[in-house]
mmCIF file of C-alpha atoms and ligand atoms in Angstrom:
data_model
loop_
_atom_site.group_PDB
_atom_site.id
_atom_site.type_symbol
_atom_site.label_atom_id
_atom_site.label_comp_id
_atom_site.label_asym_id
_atom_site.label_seq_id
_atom_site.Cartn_x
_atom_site.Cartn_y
_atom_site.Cartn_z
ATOM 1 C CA UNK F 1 -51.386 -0.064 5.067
ATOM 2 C CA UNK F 2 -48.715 2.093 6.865
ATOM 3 C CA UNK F 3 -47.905 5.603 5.680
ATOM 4 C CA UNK F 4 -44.154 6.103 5.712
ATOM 5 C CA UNK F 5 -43.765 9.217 4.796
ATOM 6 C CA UNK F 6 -45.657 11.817 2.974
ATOM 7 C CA UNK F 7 -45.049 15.348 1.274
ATOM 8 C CA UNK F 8 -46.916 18.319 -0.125
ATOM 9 C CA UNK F 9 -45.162 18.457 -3.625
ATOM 10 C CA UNK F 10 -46.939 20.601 -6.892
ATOM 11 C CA UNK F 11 -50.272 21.193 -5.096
ATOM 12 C CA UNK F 12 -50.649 17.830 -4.272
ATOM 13 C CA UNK F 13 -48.896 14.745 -2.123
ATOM 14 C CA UNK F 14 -46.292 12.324 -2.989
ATOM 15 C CA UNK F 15 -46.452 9.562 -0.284
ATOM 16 C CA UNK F 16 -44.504 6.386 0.664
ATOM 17 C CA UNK F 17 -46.372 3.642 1.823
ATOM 18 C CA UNK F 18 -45.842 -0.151 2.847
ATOM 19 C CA UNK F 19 -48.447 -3.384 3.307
ATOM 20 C CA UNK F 20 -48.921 -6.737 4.347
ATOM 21 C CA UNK F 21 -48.637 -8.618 0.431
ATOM 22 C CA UNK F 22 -49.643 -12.661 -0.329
ATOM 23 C CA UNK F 23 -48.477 -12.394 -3.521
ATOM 24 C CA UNK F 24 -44.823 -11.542 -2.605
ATOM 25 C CA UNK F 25 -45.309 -13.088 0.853
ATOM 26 C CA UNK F 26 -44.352 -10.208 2.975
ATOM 27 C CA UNK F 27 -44.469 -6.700 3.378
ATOM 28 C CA UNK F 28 -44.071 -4.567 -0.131
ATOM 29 C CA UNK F 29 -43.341 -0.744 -0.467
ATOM 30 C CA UNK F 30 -45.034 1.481 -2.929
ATOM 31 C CA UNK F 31 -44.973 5.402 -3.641
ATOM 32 C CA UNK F 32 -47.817 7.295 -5.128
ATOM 33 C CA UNK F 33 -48.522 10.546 -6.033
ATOM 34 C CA UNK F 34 -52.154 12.169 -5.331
ATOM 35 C CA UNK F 35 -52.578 15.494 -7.904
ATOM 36 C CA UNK F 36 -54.244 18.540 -6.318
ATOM 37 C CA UNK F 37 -57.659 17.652 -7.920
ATOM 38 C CA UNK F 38 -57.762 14.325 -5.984
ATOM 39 C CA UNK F 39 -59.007 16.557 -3.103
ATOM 40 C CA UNK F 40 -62.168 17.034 -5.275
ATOM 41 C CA UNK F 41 -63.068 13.576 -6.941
ATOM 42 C CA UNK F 42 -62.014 10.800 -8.588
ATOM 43 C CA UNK F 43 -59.017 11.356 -10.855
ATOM 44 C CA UNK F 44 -57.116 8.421 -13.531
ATOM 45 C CA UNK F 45 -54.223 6.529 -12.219
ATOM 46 C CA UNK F 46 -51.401 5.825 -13.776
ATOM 47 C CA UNK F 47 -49.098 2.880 -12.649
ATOM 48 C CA UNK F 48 -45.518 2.478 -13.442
ATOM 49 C CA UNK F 49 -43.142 -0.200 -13.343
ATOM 50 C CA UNK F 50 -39.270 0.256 -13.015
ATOM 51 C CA UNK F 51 -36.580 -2.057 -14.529
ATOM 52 C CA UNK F 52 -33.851 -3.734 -13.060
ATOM 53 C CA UNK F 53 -32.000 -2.691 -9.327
ATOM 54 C CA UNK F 54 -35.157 -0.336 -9.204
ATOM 55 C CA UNK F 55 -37.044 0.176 -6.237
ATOM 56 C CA UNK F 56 -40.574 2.064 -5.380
ATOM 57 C CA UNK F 57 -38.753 5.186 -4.892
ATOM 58 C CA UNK F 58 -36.883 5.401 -8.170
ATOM 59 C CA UNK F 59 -39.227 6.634 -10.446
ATOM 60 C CA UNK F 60 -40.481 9.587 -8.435
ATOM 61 C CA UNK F 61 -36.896 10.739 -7.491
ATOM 62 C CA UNK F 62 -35.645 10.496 -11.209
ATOM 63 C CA UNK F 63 -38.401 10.648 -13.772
ATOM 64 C CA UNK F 64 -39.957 14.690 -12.571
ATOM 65 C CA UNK F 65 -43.465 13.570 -13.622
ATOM 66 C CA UNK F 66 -45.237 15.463 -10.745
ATOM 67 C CA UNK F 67 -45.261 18.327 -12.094
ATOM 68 C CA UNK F 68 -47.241 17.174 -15.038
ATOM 69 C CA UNK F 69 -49.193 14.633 -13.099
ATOM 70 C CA UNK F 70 -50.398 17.764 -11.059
ATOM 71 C CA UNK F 71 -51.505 19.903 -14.079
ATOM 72 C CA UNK F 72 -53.433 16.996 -15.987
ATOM 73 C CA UNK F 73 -54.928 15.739 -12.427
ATOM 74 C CA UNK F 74 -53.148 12.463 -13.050
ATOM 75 C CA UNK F 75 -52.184 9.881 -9.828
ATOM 76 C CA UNK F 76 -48.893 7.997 -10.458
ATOM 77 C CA UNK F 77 -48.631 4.960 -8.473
ATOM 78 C CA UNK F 78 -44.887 2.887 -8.620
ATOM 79 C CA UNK F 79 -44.520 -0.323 -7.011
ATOM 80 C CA UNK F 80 -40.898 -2.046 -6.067
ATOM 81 C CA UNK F 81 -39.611 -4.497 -8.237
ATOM 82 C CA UNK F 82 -39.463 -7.456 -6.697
ATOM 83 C CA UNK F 83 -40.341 -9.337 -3.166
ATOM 84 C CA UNK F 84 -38.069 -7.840 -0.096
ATOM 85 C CA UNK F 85 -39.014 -9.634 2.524
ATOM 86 C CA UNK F 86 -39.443 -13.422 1.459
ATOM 87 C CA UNK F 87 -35.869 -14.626 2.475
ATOM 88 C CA UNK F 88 -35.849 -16.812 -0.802
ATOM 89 C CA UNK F 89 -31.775 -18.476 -0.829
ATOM 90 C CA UNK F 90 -29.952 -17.121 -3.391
ATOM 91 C CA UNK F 91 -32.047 -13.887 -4.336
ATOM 92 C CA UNK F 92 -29.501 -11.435 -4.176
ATOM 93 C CA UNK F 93 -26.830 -13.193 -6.261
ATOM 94 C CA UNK F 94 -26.942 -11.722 -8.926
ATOM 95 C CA UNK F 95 -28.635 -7.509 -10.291
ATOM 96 C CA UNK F 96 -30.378 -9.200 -13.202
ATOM 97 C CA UNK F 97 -32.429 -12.319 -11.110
ATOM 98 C CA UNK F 98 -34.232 -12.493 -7.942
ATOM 99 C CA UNK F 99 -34.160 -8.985 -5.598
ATOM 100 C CA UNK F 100 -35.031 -6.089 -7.856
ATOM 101 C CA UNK F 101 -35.365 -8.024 -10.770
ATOM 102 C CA UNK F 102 -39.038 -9.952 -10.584
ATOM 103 C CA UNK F 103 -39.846 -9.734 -14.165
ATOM 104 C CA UNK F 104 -43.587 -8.972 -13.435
ATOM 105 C CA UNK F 105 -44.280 -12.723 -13.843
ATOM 106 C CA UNK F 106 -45.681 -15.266 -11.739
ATOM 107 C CA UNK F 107 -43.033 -18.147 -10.958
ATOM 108 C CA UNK F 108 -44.061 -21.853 -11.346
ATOM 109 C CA UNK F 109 -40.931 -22.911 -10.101
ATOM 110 C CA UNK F 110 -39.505 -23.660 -6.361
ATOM 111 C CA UNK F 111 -38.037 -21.875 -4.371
ATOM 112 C CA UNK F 112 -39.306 -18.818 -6.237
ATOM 113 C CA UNK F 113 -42.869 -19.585 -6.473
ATOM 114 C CA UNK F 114 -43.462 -18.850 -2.846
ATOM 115 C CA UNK F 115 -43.118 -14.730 -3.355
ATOM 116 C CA UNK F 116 -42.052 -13.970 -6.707
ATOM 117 C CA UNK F 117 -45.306 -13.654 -8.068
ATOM 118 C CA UNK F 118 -44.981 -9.599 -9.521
ATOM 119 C CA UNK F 119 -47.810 -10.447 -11.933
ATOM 120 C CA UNK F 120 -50.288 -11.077 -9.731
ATOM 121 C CA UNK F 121 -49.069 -8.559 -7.623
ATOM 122 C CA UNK F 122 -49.447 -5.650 -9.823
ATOM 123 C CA UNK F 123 -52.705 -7.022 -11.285
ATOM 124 C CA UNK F 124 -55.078 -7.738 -8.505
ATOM 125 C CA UNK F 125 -53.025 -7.169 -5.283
ATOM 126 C CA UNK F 126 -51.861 -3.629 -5.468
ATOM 127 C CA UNK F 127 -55.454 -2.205 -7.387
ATOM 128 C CA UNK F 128 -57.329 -3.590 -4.131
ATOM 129 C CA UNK F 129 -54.959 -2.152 -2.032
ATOM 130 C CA UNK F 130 -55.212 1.646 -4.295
ATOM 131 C CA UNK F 131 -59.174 0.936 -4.071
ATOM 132 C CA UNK F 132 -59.268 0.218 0.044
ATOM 133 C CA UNK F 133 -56.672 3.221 1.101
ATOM 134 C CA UNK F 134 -57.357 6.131 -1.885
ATOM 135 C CA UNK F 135 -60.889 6.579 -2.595
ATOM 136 C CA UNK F 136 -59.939 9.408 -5.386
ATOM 137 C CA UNK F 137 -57.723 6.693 -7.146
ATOM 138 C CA UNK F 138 -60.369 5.904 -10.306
ATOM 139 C CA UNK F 139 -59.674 2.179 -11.016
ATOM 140 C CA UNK F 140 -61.991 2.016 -14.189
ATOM 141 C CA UNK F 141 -59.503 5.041 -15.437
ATOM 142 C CA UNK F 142 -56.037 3.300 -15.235
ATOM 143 C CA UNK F 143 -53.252 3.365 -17.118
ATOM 144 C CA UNK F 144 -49.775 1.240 -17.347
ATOM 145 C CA UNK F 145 -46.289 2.336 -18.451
ATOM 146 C CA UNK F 146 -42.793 0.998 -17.313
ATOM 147 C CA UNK F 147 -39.112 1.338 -18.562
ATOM 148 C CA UNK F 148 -36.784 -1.592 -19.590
ATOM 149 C CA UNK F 149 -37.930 -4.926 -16.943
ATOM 150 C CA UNK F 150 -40.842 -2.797 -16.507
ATOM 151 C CA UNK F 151 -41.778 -1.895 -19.595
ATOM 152 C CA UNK F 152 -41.517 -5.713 -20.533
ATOM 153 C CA UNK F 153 -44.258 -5.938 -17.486
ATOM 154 C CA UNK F 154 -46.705 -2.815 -19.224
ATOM 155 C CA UNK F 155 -46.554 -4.739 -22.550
ATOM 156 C CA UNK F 156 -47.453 -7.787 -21.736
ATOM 157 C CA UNK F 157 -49.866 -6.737 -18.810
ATOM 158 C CA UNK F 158 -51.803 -4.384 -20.874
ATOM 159 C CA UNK F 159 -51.691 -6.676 -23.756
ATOM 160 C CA UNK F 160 -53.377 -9.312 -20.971
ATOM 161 C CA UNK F 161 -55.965 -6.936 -19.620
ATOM 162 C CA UNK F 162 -56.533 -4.104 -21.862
ATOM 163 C CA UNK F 163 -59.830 -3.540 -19.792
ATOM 164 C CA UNK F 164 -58.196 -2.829 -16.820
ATOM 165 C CA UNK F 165 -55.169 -0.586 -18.258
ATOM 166 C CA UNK F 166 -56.556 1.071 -20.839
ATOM 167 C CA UNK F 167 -53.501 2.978 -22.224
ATOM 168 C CA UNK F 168 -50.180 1.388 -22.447
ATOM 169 C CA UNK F 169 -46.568 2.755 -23.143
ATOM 170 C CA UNK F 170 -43.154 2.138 -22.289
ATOM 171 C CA UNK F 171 -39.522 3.337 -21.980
ATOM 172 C CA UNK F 172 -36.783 1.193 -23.692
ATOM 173 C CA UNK F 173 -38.834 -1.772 -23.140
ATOM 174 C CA UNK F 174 -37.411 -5.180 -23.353
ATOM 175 C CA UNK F 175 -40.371 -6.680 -25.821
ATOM 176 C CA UNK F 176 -39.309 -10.038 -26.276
ATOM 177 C CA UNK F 177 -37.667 -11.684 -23.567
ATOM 178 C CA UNK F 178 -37.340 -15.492 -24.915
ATOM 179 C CA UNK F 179 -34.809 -13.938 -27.097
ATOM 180 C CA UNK F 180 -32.611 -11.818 -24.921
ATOM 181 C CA UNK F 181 -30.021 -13.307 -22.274
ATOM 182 C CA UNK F 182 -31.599 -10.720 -19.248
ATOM 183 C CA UNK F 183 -34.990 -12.659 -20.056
ATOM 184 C CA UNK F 184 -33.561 -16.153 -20.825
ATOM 185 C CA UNK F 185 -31.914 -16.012 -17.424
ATOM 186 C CA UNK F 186 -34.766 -14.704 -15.733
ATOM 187 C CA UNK F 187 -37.567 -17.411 -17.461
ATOM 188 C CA UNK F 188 -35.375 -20.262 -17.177
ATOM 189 C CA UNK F 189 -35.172 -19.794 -13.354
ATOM 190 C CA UNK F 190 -38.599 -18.944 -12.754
ATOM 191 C CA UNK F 191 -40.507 -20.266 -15.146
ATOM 192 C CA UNK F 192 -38.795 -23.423 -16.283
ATOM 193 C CA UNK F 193 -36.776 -24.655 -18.356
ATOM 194 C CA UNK F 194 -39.578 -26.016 -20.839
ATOM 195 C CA UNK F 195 -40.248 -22.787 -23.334
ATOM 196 C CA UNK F 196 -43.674 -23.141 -24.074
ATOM 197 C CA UNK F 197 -44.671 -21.793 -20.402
ATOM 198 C CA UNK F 198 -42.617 -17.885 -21.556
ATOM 199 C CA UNK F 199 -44.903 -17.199 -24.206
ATOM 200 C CA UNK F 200 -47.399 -15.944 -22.001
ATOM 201 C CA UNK F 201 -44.792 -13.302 -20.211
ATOM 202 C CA UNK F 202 -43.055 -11.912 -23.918
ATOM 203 C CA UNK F 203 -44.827 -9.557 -25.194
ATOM 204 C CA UNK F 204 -43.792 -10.200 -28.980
ATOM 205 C CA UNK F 205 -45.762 -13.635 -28.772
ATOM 206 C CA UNK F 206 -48.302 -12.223 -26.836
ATOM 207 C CA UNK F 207 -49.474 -9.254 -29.617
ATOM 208 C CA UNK F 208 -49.947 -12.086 -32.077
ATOM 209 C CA UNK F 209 -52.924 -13.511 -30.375
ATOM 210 C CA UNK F 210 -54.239 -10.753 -28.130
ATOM 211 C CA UNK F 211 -54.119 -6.756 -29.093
ATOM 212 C CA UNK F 212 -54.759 -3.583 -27.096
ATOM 213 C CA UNK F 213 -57.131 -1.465 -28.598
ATOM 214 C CA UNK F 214 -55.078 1.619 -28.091
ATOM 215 C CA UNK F 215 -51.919 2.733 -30.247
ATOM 216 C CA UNK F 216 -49.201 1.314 -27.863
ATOM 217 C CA UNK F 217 -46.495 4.065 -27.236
ATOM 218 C CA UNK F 218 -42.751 3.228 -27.417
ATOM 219 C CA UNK F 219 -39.916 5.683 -26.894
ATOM 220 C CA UNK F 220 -36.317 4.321 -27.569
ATOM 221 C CA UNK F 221 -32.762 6.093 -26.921
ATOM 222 C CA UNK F 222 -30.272 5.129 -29.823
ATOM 223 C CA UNK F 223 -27.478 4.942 -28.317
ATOM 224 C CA UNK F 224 -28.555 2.730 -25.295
ATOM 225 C CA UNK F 225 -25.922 0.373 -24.575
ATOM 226 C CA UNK F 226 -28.823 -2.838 -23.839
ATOM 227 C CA UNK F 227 -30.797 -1.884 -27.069
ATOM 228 C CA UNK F 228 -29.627 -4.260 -29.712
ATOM 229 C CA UNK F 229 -28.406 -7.262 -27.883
ATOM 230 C CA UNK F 230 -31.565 -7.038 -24.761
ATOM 231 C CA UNK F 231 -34.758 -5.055 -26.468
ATOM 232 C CA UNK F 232 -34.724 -5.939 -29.547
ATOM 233 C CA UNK F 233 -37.744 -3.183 -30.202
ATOM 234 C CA UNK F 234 -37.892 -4.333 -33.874
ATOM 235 C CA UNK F 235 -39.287 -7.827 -33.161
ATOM 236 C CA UNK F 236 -42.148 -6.295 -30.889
ATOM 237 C CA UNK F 237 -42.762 -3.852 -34.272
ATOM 238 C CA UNK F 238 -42.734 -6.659 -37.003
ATOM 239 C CA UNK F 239 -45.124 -8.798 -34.373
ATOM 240 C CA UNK F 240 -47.352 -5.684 -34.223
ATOM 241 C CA UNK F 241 -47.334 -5.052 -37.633
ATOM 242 C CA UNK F 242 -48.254 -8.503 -38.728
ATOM 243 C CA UNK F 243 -51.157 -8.732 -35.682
ATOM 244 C CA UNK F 244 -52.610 -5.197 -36.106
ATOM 245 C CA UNK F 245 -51.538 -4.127 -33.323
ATOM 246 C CA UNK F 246 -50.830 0.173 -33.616
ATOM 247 C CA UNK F 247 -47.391 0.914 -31.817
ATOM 248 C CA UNK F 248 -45.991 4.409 -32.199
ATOM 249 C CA UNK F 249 -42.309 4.287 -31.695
ATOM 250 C CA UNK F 250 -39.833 7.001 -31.168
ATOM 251 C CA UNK F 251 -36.097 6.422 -31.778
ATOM 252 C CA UNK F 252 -34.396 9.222 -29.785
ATOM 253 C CA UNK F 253 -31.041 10.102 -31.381
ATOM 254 C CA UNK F 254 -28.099 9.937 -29.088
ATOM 255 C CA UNK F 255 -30.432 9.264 -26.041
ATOM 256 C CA UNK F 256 -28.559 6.059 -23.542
ATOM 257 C CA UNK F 257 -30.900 4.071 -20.876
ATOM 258 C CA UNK F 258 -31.192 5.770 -18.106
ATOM 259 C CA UNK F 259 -33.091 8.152 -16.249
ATOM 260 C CA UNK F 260 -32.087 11.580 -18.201
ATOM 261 C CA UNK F 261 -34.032 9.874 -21.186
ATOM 262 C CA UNK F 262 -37.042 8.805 -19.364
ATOM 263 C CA UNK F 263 -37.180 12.549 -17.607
ATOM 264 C CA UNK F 264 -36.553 14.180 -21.480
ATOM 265 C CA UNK F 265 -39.482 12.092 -22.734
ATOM 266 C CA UNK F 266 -41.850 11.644 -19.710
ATOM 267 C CA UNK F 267 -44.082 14.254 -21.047
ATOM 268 C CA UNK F 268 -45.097 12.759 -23.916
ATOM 269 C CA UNK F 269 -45.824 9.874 -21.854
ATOM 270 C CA UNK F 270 -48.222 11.584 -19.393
ATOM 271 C CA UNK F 271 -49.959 13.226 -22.249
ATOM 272 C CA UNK F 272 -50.289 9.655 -24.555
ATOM 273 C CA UNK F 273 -52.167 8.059 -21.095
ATOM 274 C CA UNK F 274 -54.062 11.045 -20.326
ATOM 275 C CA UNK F 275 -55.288 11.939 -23.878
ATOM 276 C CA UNK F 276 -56.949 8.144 -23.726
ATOM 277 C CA UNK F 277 -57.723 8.118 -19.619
ATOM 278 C CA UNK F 278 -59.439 11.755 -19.614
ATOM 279 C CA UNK F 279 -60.699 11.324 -22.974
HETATM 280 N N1 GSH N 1 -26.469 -2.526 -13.100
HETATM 281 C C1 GSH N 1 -26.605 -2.538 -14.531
HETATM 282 C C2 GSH N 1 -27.541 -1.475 -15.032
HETATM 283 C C3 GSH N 1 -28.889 -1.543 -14.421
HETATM 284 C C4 GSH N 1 -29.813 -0.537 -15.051
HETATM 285 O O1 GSH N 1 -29.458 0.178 -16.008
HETATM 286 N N2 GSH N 1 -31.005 -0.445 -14.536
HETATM 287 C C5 GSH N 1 -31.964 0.442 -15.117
HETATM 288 C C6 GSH N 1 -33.221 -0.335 -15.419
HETATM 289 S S1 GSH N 1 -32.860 -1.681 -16.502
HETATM 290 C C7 GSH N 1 -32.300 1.563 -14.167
HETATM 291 O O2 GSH N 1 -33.334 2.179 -14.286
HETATM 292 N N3 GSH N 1 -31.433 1.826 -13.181
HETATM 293 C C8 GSH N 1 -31.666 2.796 -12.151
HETATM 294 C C9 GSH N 1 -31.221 4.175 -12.457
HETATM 295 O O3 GSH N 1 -30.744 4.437 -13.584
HETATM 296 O O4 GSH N 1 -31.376 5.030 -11.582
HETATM 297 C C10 GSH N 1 -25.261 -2.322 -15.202
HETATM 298 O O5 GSH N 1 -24.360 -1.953 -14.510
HETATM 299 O O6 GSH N 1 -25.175 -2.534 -16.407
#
């Protein structure tokens, strides 16, 4: 792993790092912030996927959860959002498909099967890499949270492995992709055509047959402009409802999509992951 940059920031260090990744089949940035009480121990982490034209760096530029990361003695890890370095023809024609826009899914289909593989990625790959280069990150302590593509990728992650992210929430989450055109688009090209491979990768099928023990936590600005026709929140509700799955959901009046939201309501966040992590 190479250290790109790193700086003192609340007590503790926010770093910028890139490694060697098979999963994505070339080199992959992440950023990660170490609390002041990582110099003592073991501390939870909490990992956080960004949505669409996103990169590593997003997050901690935009979101200002340091300085509540530092108080509760909380690592955040972000990871990009997509290979960079695969070279895979026709990535980067269009925002919503291909560079910055890797849907946290594994692709079946060629060309994209050779690095677009996000799932495994943020899964197994980046964990090992947390576990060889931070010995304070606390792996059996983790939780997952993402906003919009990425908080399509903490639902249906933590729905899949509720024993490795043990508290789950997400930002304006897109929560049932084989219904919205951003996830149609995105499926159809990686996945296939034939629908009965998405199921695994939308979250609203996936809380029907598996459940996170944990209340999953959903903030939602009203008037974001993808809300109603990309995600959809009530379909991921009714789902939980009828699987008995908890979901705590929090329509924020007059709130839009981007990054003033997430920084108004990151808070709450930090505290909903900690309350279960350092419980
Ligand atoms: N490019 C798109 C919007 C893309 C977008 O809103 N991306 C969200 C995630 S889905 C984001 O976090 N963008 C980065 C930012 O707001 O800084 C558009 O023009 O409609």
């Amino acid at each position: 792993m190479e250290v790109l940059s790193e700086h003192r920031a609340f007590g503790g260090k926010q770093g910028f790092y890139r490694h060697a990744s098979t999963s994505c089949n070339g080199s992959m940035k992440f950023s990660l912030y170490q609390p002041p009480q990582a110099e003592a121990g073991k501390v939870p982490v909490l990992l956080y996927l960004s949505g669409l034209t996103c990169t590593e760096e997003t997050f901690m530029i935009k979101a200002g959860a340091q300085r509540l990361a530092s108080e509760l003695g909380m690592m955040l890890v972000t990871c990009d959002t997509s290979p960079r370095d695969a070279a895979v023809a026709g990535e980067s024609d269009s925002w919503d498909f291909g560079l910055a826009a890797g849907f946290y899914l594994d692709a079946t289909q060629a060309p994209w099967s050779t690095a677009y593989n996000m799932y495994s990625y943020v899964v197994k790959e980046l964990p090992a890499v947390l576990a060889a280069n931070f010995p304070a990150a606390d792996l059996d302590r983790m939780g997952l949270f993402g906003h919009s593509m990425g908080g399509h990728g903490a639902l249906t992650i933590g729905l899949k492995h509720p024993e490795q992210f043990k508290s789950v929430s997400a930002f304006a989450p897109i929560v049932a992709p084989s219904q919205c055109p951003w996830g149609v688009k995105a499926f159809t090209g990686y996945l296939g055509a034939d629908q009965s491979a998405w199921a695994a990768y939308d979250a609203t099928s996936l809380v029907a047959k598996q459940q996170h023990p944990q209340t999953i936590l959903i903030d939602q600005g009203t008037s974001d402009k993808f809300w109603v026709e990309q995600l959809k929140t009530e379909l991921f509700v009714e789902a939980c409802q009828k699987a008995g799955q908890a979901v705590s959901v929090n329509l924020r009046d007059g709130y839009d999509h981007g990054y003033y939201f997430i920084s108004s309501y990151i808070d709450d966040h930090l505290r909903h992951h900690a309350g279960i992590l350092k419980g």
